[in-house]
Each structure stands twice: as structure tokens, then as C-alpha cells.
Amino acid sequence: MKIALISNPEKDKGFEVSSRIVEYLTSKGAVVLSDSFVGCSVFTKIDDAINECDFIITVGGDGTILKVVKSAYAYDKPILGINMGTTGYMASMEPTEYFKLDALFSGEYSIQYRSVLNISAGNENRTICKDVIALNDAVISHGNWTQIMNINLYCNGQEITSYRADGLIFSTPTGSTAYSLSAGGPIIDTELETIAVTPICAHSFNGRSILFKDSSVLEAASTPGRGNVGYLTIDGLDNFQLEADDVVQVRLAEKKIKTITFDNDSFYNILSKKIK
């Protein structure tokens, strides 16, 4: 068995937890590949490690999981998160729960399939991004500008509403406990297939979230203000600058991200522990 170990050195100081995990896994006969921890079996690039592995283990917070999503999605590899962050809604383990790793060898685990957003943006003259994926969310905003945006929202070509807000969040059920929740959006069971659209600090009475069914093709177009319209941010990691006539299109991707879960790790059990 080959396992890709992706560690966040800012969360796992001195790779203390990573060291124990490598020791534990290698004692079981696993080969551990890593791009960050030199004490692993094989030191290699992150993309190569994920391509070759059977499982991905991340040591850090939810942000560490988001950093491996593109490669995990491309190579169809399941992710197991070990939480070293504050809340860690996506992580299935805490640092002290090494006994759960036995399930990788015995097969006593479950695969949860999480919906992913497919995002494209641009206009008839240029393409900003095409078929970019997001596990959590895609956010349209002014970045650091304190300026209200006027955003028209369409579903399958039909205009749904117009927002005056600081921005707009397109969220998966996984991302419903991230930025969308901070903006007043609903918490959504991760097994549901839906897209949540939530305005950021809406300056109007239609400032509530809307949930769209899985077959929806959503589009957002901004009314020009001063200068550039703003930015499109994917999972808090990648930024694309938008111009006045750009359209952002969001839909659910056909394929899903695989995450590893254990017995009694239902969405509601995890939620009851994390949300207190």
C-alpha cells in the first residue's frame, strides 16, 4: 500500500504528528510518499505522490485538504484528513486517533462522495478560467475594495434575482460550513446534491440564500461600477480578476471528490461535535 502524506508545517510544528503517522504506517508495511516531510519512505513532488498512492492523508486544517483537491480529483484518490486546525469539518480524525488508521488496512472504512463545483468565467473575447473545480466555494467579490456590487443571477438562462451586495458565494454542501456559513448561509448535509448561493452583506431585502438543484447551470454577471468589477476566488486559494462584461458560470461537476470516513462519523455526529 502507498500513502501520500501531505503535511502543513505551520500546523504540525516540527512534523511531530507526521513523524508518528509515518512510523505507524511503515510498521504496517505501507510506503509513505511526501513532498514536505523528509522522514517519509519516498520524498517526491505532491502531484507525483498523489498519482502513485492508494490514499491521501493530510495533516493540518481544512485548508490543507483544499490544497490537494485538484490532484485528488484528477487522479480519483480518496482523502483522509487529520485535524490540526481549529474546527476541521472535513477531517475524519484527530491527532490522537491513530487506531483509526488500521481501517485503511482492514478495509473497515467508508468512502463519502462530495459534490464539487465546476466553474468557468470570461466573455466572448477572452476566457479567464474554464472547468476549474472547487470543493468548498467560488466567491465573487471586490477583494479589498469597500464598494457595493450589483450582481444579476441566472439559472438555466432565466434571470432569478439581482443583488446589491459586497459579493456572492456559490457553495457546495461541504462548503456550507465555511465562508457561506459566516455570511448567513444554511448548513447543508454533505450527501445532498445542491448549490447554495449566498450574498455577502446584502444591501437589499432579498439577501437570503437560495438552494438550486443539482442540474442547475448558474450564471452571475456584474453591473459595471468604478474600474474593474472584482475577483473570482476559488476555495480561498486561486484568484481571477474579473472585468465589467465577464460572466461566471457555476454548475456541479459530474465527478465527485472521495473522502474517507469511519463508523459513527455521520455528518450530524461530526456537526454536533464541531459546531459547539
mmCIF file of C-alpha atoms in Angstrom:
data_model
loop_
_atom_site.group_PDB
_atom_site.id
_atom_site.type_symbol
_atom_site.label_atom_id
_atom_site.label_comp_id
_atom_site.label_asym_id
_atom_site.label_seq_id
_atom_site.Cartn_x
_atom_site.Cartn_y
_atom_site.Cartn_z
ATOM 1 C CA MET A 1 0.000 0.000 0.000
ATOM 2 C CA LYS A 2 1.200 3.502 -0.875
ATOM 3 C CA ILE A 3 0.018 6.538 1.075
ATOM 4 C CA ALA A 4 0.632 10.187 0.158
ATOM 5 C CA LEU A 5 1.199 12.243 3.308
ATOM 6 C CA ILE A 6 0.660 15.991 2.891
ATOM 7 C CA SER A 7 1.585 17.984 5.991
ATOM 8 C CA ASN A 8 1.176 21.630 6.906
ATOM 9 C CA PRO A 9 4.375 22.602 8.774
ATOM 10 C CA GLU A 10 2.670 25.626 10.307
ATOM 11 C CA LYS A 11 0.036 23.408 11.918
ATOM 12 C CA ASP A 12 2.210 20.375 12.620
ATOM 13 C CA LYS A 13 5.190 22.035 14.289
ATOM 14 C CA GLY A 14 8.395 20.075 13.752
ATOM 15 C CA PHE A 15 6.310 17.421 11.934
ATOM 16 C CA GLU A 16 5.632 15.836 15.314
ATOM 17 C CA VAL A 17 2.324 14.263 14.305
ATOM 18 C CA SER A 18 3.560 13.427 10.794
ATOM 19 C CA SER A 19 6.534 11.559 12.283
ATOM 20 C CA ARG A 20 4.271 9.381 14.408
ATOM 21 C CA ILE A 21 1.969 8.695 11.472
ATOM 22 C CA VAL A 22 4.863 7.637 9.221
ATOM 23 C CA GLU A 23 6.240 5.373 11.933
ATOM 24 C CA TYR A 24 2.823 3.815 12.457
ATOM 25 C CA LEU A 25 2.083 3.311 8.759
ATOM 26 C CA THR A 26 5.510 1.894 7.886
ATOM 27 C CA SER A 27 5.232 -0.558 10.789
ATOM 28 C CA LYS A 28 2.141 -1.880 8.996
ATOM 29 C CA GLY A 29 4.073 -2.274 5.757
ATOM 30 C CA ALA A 30 2.892 0.857 3.961
ATOM 31 C CA VAL A 31 5.094 3.040 1.748
ATOM 32 C CA VAL A 32 4.664 6.723 2.623
ATOM 33 C CA LEU A 33 5.251 9.356 -0.069
ATOM 34 C CA SER A 34 5.503 13.037 0.818
ATOM 35 C CA ASP A 35 6.511 16.394 -0.598
ATOM 36 C CA SER A 36 7.064 18.069 2.757
ATOM 37 C CA PHE A 37 8.238 15.558 5.365
ATOM 38 C CA VAL A 38 11.729 14.148 4.829
ATOM 39 C CA GLY A 39 11.148 11.298 7.276
ATOM 40 C CA CYS A 40 8.806 9.549 4.838
ATOM 41 C CA SER A 41 9.633 6.478 2.752
ATOM 42 C CA VAL A 42 9.800 8.431 -0.534
ATOM 43 C CA PHE A 43 10.303 12.198 -0.906
ATOM 44 C CA THR A 44 8.722 13.443 -4.133
ATOM 45 C CA LYS A 45 6.536 16.136 -5.694
ATOM 46 C CA ILE A 46 2.983 16.386 -4.354
ATOM 47 C CA ASP A 47 1.397 15.644 -7.728
ATOM 48 C CA ASP A 48 3.595 12.553 -8.227
ATOM 49 C CA ALA A 49 2.849 11.339 -4.699
ATOM 50 C CA ILE A 50 -0.904 11.594 -5.251
ATOM 51 C CA ASN A 51 -0.687 9.985 -8.672
ATOM 52 C CA GLU A 52 1.093 6.922 -7.256
ATOM 53 C CA CYS A 53 -0.754 6.495 -3.950
ATOM 54 C CA ASP A 54 -3.766 4.484 -2.840
ATOM 55 C CA PHE A 55 -4.825 7.028 -0.192
ATOM 56 C CA ILE A 56 -4.054 10.656 0.640
ATOM 57 C CA ILE A 57 -3.591 11.638 4.283
ATOM 58 C CA THR A 58 -3.430 15.345 5.122
ATOM 59 C CA VAL A 59 -2.121 16.694 8.428
ATOM 60 C CA GLY A 60 -3.351 20.230 9.035
ATOM 61 C CA GLY A 61 -6.681 22.023 8.792
ATOM 62 C CA ASP A 62 -9.389 22.078 6.141
ATOM 63 C CA GLY A 63 -7.137 24.384 4.126
ATOM 64 C CA THR A 64 -4.577 21.589 3.796
ATOM 65 C CA ILE A 65 -7.279 19.349 2.340
ATOM 66 C CA LEU A 66 -8.282 22.053 -0.139
ATOM 67 C CA LYS A 67 -4.691 22.291 -1.381
ATOM 68 C CA VAL A 68 -4.744 18.656 -2.565
ATOM 69 C CA VAL A 69 -8.264 18.696 -4.024
ATOM 70 C CA LYS A 70 -7.218 19.347 -7.635
ATOM 71 C CA SER A 71 -4.773 16.438 -7.721
ATOM 72 C CA ALA A 72 -7.084 14.144 -5.754
ATOM 73 C CA TYR A 73 -9.880 14.947 -8.193
ATOM 74 C CA ALA A 74 -7.689 14.449 -11.263
ATOM 75 C CA TYR A 75 -6.348 11.071 -10.103
ATOM 76 C CA ASP A 76 -9.561 9.957 -8.335
ATOM 77 C CA LYS A 77 -7.843 9.336 -4.980
ATOM 78 C CA PRO A 78 -9.617 9.348 -1.580
ATOM 79 C CA ILE A 79 -8.602 11.861 1.103
ATOM 80 C CA LEU A 80 -8.322 11.279 4.854
ATOM 81 C CA GLY A 81 -7.886 14.472 6.870
ATOM 82 C CA ILE A 82 -6.214 14.609 10.283
ATOM 83 C CA ASN A 83 -7.303 17.799 12.000
ATOM 84 C CA MET A 84 -4.614 20.123 13.320
ATOM 85 C CA GLY A 85 -6.697 23.235 12.765
ATOM 86 C CA THR A 86 -9.414 24.930 14.776
ATOM 87 C CA THR A 87 -12.617 23.235 13.633
ATOM 88 C CA GLY A 88 -11.812 20.895 10.765
ATOM 89 C CA TYR A 89 -15.256 19.993 9.426
ATOM 90 C CA MET A 90 -13.732 17.927 6.610
ATOM 91 C CA ALA A 91 -11.261 15.978 8.743
ATOM 92 C CA SER A 92 -12.189 12.450 9.871
ATOM 93 C CA MET A 93 -9.507 12.116 12.571
ATOM 94 C CA GLU A 94 -7.957 13.986 15.440
ATOM 95 C CA PRO A 95 -4.169 13.675 16.026
ATOM 96 C CA THR A 96 -4.628 11.211 18.918
ATOM 97 C CA GLU A 97 -6.818 8.768 16.994
ATOM 98 C CA TYR A 98 -4.083 6.655 15.382
ATOM 99 C CA PHE A 99 -6.103 3.493 15.885
ATOM 100 C CA LYS A 100 -8.420 4.626 13.085
ATOM 101 C CA LEU A 101 -5.597 4.174 10.568
ATOM 102 C CA ASP A 102 -5.953 0.408 10.999
ATOM 103 C CA ALA A 103 -9.146 0.677 8.963
ATOM 104 C CA LEU A 104 -7.093 1.536 5.852
ATOM 105 C CA PHE A 105 -5.510 -1.918 6.041
ATOM 106 C CA SER A 106 -8.606 -3.870 7.117
ATOM 107 C CA GLY A 107 -10.988 -2.123 4.715
ATOM 108 C CA GLU A 108 -13.304 -1.079 7.560
ATOM 109 C CA TYR A 109 -13.928 2.413 6.275
ATOM 110 C CA SER A 110 -16.416 4.130 4.007
ATOM 111 C CA ILE A 111 -15.985 6.424 1.027
ATOM 112 C CA GLN A 112 -18.092 9.558 1.033
ATOM 113 C CA TYR A 113 -18.613 11.217 -2.324
ATOM 114 C CA ARG A 114 -18.691 15.006 -2.035
ATOM 115 C CA SER A 115 -20.094 17.298 -4.705
ATOM 116 C CA VAL A 116 -17.676 19.605 -6.493
ATOM 117 C CA LEU A 117 -18.336 22.866 -8.328
ATOM 118 C CA ASN A 118 -17.268 23.288 -11.932
ATOM 119 C CA ILE A 119 -16.529 26.948 -12.647
ATOM 120 C CA SER A 120 -15.836 28.846 -15.859
ATOM 121 C CA ALA A 121 -15.557 32.596 -16.384
ATOM 122 C CA GLY A 122 -14.982 35.080 -19.162
ATOM 123 C CA ASN A 123 -16.701 36.664 -22.117
ATOM 124 C CA GLU A 124 -16.867 36.273 -25.886
ATOM 125 C CA ASN A 125 -13.404 37.787 -26.298
ATOM 126 C CA ARG A 126 -11.474 36.031 -23.533
ATOM 127 C CA THR A 127 -11.506 33.089 -21.165
ATOM 128 C CA ILE A 128 -10.447 33.766 -17.566
ATOM 129 C CA CYS A 129 -10.810 30.183 -16.393
ATOM 130 C CA LYS A 130 -12.504 27.053 -17.704
ATOM 131 C CA ASP A 131 -13.707 23.967 -15.845
ATOM 132 C CA VAL A 132 -11.930 24.909 -12.615
ATOM 133 C CA ILE A 133 -13.130 22.844 -9.662
ATOM 134 C CA ALA A 134 -13.948 23.848 -6.087
ATOM 135 C CA LEU A 135 -14.747 21.599 -3.144
ATOM 136 C CA ASN A 136 -15.915 24.468 -0.928
ATOM 137 C CA ASP A 137 -16.923 27.556 -2.870
ATOM 138 C CA ALA A 138 -16.495 30.092 -5.622
ATOM 139 C CA VAL A 139 -16.729 33.709 -4.449
ATOM 140 C CA ILE A 140 -17.277 36.883 -6.456
ATOM 141 C CA SER A 141 -16.142 39.971 -4.554
ATOM 142 C CA HIS A 142 -14.357 43.303 -4.796
ATOM 143 C CA GLY A 143 -11.407 41.969 -2.855
ATOM 144 C CA ASN A 144 -10.139 44.776 -0.655
ATOM 145 C CA TRP A 145 -12.446 47.406 -2.138
ATOM 146 C CA THR A 146 -15.227 48.745 0.079
ATOM 147 C CA GLN A 147 -17.663 49.062 -2.784
ATOM 148 C CA ILE A 148 -21.115 47.566 -3.344
ATOM 149 C CA MET A 149 -21.536 45.230 -6.324
ATOM 150 C CA ASN A 150 -24.620 44.829 -8.477
ATOM 151 C CA ILE A 151 -24.823 41.166 -9.490
ATOM 152 C CA ASN A 152 -27.510 39.549 -11.650
ATOM 153 C CA LEU A 153 -28.081 35.838 -11.040
ATOM 154 C CA TYR A 154 -29.394 33.474 -13.730
ATOM 155 C CA CYS A 155 -30.401 29.797 -13.610
ATOM 156 C CA ASN A 156 -30.549 27.865 -16.896
ATOM 157 C CA GLY A 157 -30.750 31.163 -18.763
ATOM 158 C CA GLN A 158 -33.586 32.634 -16.681
ATOM 159 C CA GLU A 159 -32.945 35.670 -14.502
ATOM 160 C CA ILE A 160 -33.585 34.795 -10.850
ATOM 161 C CA THR A 161 -32.726 37.959 -8.959
ATOM 162 C CA SER A 162 -30.386 40.922 -8.730
ATOM 163 C CA TYR A 163 -28.217 41.514 -5.680
ATOM 164 C CA ARG A 164 -26.721 44.683 -4.264
ATOM 165 C CA ALA A 165 -24.077 43.225 -2.016
ATOM 166 C CA ASP A 166 -20.380 43.050 -1.203
ATOM 167 C CA GLY A 167 -20.208 39.843 -3.203
ATOM 168 C CA LEU A 168 -21.755 36.447 -3.909
ATOM 169 C CA ILE A 169 -20.847 32.942 -2.690
ATOM 170 C CA PHE A 170 -21.548 29.761 -4.665
ATOM 171 C CA SER A 171 -21.173 26.906 -2.216
ATOM 172 C CA THR A 172 -21.255 23.107 -2.184
ATOM 173 C CA PRO A 173 -22.768 21.308 0.831
ATOM 174 C CA THR A 174 -19.177 20.735 2.012
ATOM 175 C CA GLY A 175 -18.524 24.467 1.781
ATOM 176 C CA SER A 176 -21.747 25.347 3.590
ATOM 177 C CA THR A 177 -19.836 25.305 6.901
ATOM 178 C CA ALA A 178 -17.130 27.633 5.556
ATOM 179 C CA TYR A 179 -17.474 31.207 4.195
ATOM 180 C CA SER A 180 -21.144 30.684 3.315
ATOM 181 C CA LEU A 181 -21.975 29.975 6.961
ATOM 182 C CA SER A 182 -20.203 33.190 8.037
ATOM 183 C CA ALA A 183 -22.328 35.106 5.520
ATOM 184 C CA GLY A 184 -25.552 33.697 6.979
ATOM 185 C CA GLY A 185 -25.974 30.724 4.663
ATOM 186 C CA PRO A 186 -27.535 27.386 5.701
ATOM 187 C CA ILE A 187 -25.688 24.302 6.905
ATOM 188 C CA ILE A 188 -26.286 21.559 4.326
ATOM 189 C CA ASP A 189 -25.923 17.793 4.687
ATOM 190 C CA THR A 190 -22.867 16.817 2.613
ATOM 191 C CA GLU A 191 -24.781 13.961 0.966
ATOM 192 C CA LEU A 192 -27.219 16.373 -0.692
ATOM 193 C CA GLU A 193 -26.569 17.482 -4.269
ATOM 194 C CA THR A 194 -27.244 21.196 -4.426
ATOM 195 C CA ILE A 195 -25.603 24.575 -4.965
ATOM 196 C CA ALA A 196 -26.173 27.276 -2.362
ATOM 197 C CA VAL A 197 -25.973 30.906 -3.457
ATOM 198 C CA THR A 198 -25.470 33.376 -0.608
ATOM 199 C CA PRO A 199 -24.921 37.148 -0.896
ATOM 200 C CA ILE A 200 -22.235 38.785 1.219
ATOM 201 C CA CYS A 201 -23.568 41.679 3.316
ATOM 202 C CA ALA A 202 -26.577 42.259 1.067
ATOM 203 C CA HIS A 203 -27.811 45.839 0.821
ATOM 204 C CA SER A 204 -31.347 44.773 -0.058
ATOM 205 C CA PHE A 205 -34.240 42.739 1.342
ATOM 206 C CA ASN A 206 -33.610 39.779 -0.972
ATOM 207 C CA GLY A 207 -30.435 38.917 0.893
ATOM 208 C CA ARG A 208 -31.304 35.291 1.662
ATOM 209 C CA SER A 209 -29.583 32.177 0.377
ATOM 210 C CA ILE A 210 -31.108 30.194 -2.483
ATOM 211 C CA LEU A 211 -30.573 26.440 -2.950
ATOM 212 C CA PHE A 212 -30.531 25.162 -6.525
ATOM 213 C CA LYS A 213 -30.995 21.579 -7.699
ATOM 214 C CA ASP A 214 -28.096 19.518 -8.989
ATOM 215 C CA SER A 215 -28.845 20.018 -12.704
ATOM 216 C CA SER A 216 -28.795 23.825 -12.483
ATOM 217 C CA VAL A 217 -26.425 25.913 -14.575
ATOM 218 C CA LEU A 218 -25.938 29.193 -12.728
ATOM 219 C CA GLU A 219 -24.513 32.402 -14.147
ATOM 220 C CA ALA A 220 -23.574 35.648 -12.436
ATOM 221 C CA ALA A 221 -22.984 38.893 -14.278
ATOM 222 C CA SER A 222 -21.948 42.123 -12.579
ATOM 223 C CA THR A 223 -23.157 45.584 -13.481
ATOM 224 C CA PRO A 224 -20.123 47.833 -14.049
ATOM 225 C CA GLY A 225 -19.071 50.136 -11.257
ATOM 226 C CA ARG A 226 -15.794 52.007 -10.923
ATOM 227 C CA GLY A 227 -12.877 50.306 -12.664
ATOM 228 C CA ASN A 228 -12.709 46.519 -12.668
ATOM 229 C CA VAL A 229 -15.666 44.514 -11.383
ATOM 230 C CA GLY A 230 -13.667 42.485 -8.912
ATOM 231 C CA TYR A 231 -12.338 38.979 -8.347
ATOM 232 C CA LEU A 232 -13.389 35.369 -8.575
ATOM 233 C CA THR A 233 -11.845 33.322 -5.757
ATOM 234 C CA ILE A 234 -11.842 29.509 -5.817
ATOM 235 C CA ASP A 235 -11.704 27.680 -2.470
ATOM 236 C CA GLY A 236 -9.918 30.679 -0.965
ATOM 237 C CA LEU A 237 -6.766 29.768 -2.921
ATOM 238 C CA ASP A 238 -6.951 30.880 -6.560
ATOM 239 C CA ASN A 239 -7.913 34.409 -7.664
ATOM 240 C CA PHE A 240 -9.043 35.539 -11.111
ATOM 241 C CA GLN A 241 -9.596 39.195 -11.927
ATOM 242 C CA LEU A 242 -12.987 39.995 -13.459
ATOM 243 C CA GLU A 243 -13.923 42.790 -15.834
ATOM 244 C CA ALA A 244 -17.252 44.503 -16.456
ATOM 245 C CA ASP A 245 -18.635 42.156 -19.116
ATOM 246 C CA ASP A 246 -17.387 38.870 -17.643
ATOM 247 C CA VAL A 247 -19.861 36.113 -16.784
ATOM 248 C CA VAL A 248 -19.166 33.487 -14.132
ATOM 249 C CA GLN A 249 -20.799 30.113 -14.765
ATOM 250 C CA VAL A 250 -21.188 27.539 -11.972
ATOM 251 C CA ARG A 251 -22.543 24.002 -12.074
ATOM 252 C CA LEU A 252 -21.973 20.731 -10.252
ATOM 253 C CA ALA A 253 -19.195 18.649 -11.761
ATOM 254 C CA GLU A 254 -20.037 15.164 -12.997
ATOM 255 C CA LYS A 255 -17.317 13.543 -10.871
ATOM 256 C CA LYS A 256 -17.018 13.898 -7.103
ATOM 257 C CA ILE A 257 -14.261 14.064 -4.524
ATOM 258 C CA LYS A 258 -13.756 10.961 -2.389
ATOM 259 C CA THR A 259 -13.213 11.345 1.344
ATOM 260 C CA ILE A 260 -12.622 8.569 3.879
ATOM 261 C CA THR A 261 -14.987 8.237 6.821
ATOM 262 C CA PHE A 262 -15.280 5.789 9.697
ATOM 263 C CA ASP A 263 -18.115 4.270 11.720
ATOM 264 C CA ASN A 264 -20.183 6.833 13.653
ATOM 265 C CA ASP A 265 -18.744 9.629 11.512
ATOM 266 C CA SER A 266 -22.043 10.726 10.037
ATOM 267 C CA PHE A 267 -22.449 14.367 9.013
ATOM 268 C CA TYR A 268 -24.664 15.044 12.022
ATOM 269 C CA ASN A 269 -22.322 13.382 14.539
ATOM 270 C CA ILE A 270 -19.437 15.487 13.258
ATOM 271 C CA LEU A 271 -21.583 18.615 13.183
ATOM 272 C CA SER A 272 -22.714 18.166 16.789
ATOM 273 C CA LYS A 273 -19.079 17.960 17.904
ATOM 274 C CA LYS A 274 -17.684 20.772 15.807
ATOM 275 C CA ILE A 275 -20.388 23.440 15.999
ATOM 276 C CA LYS A 276 -20.464 23.840 19.778
#
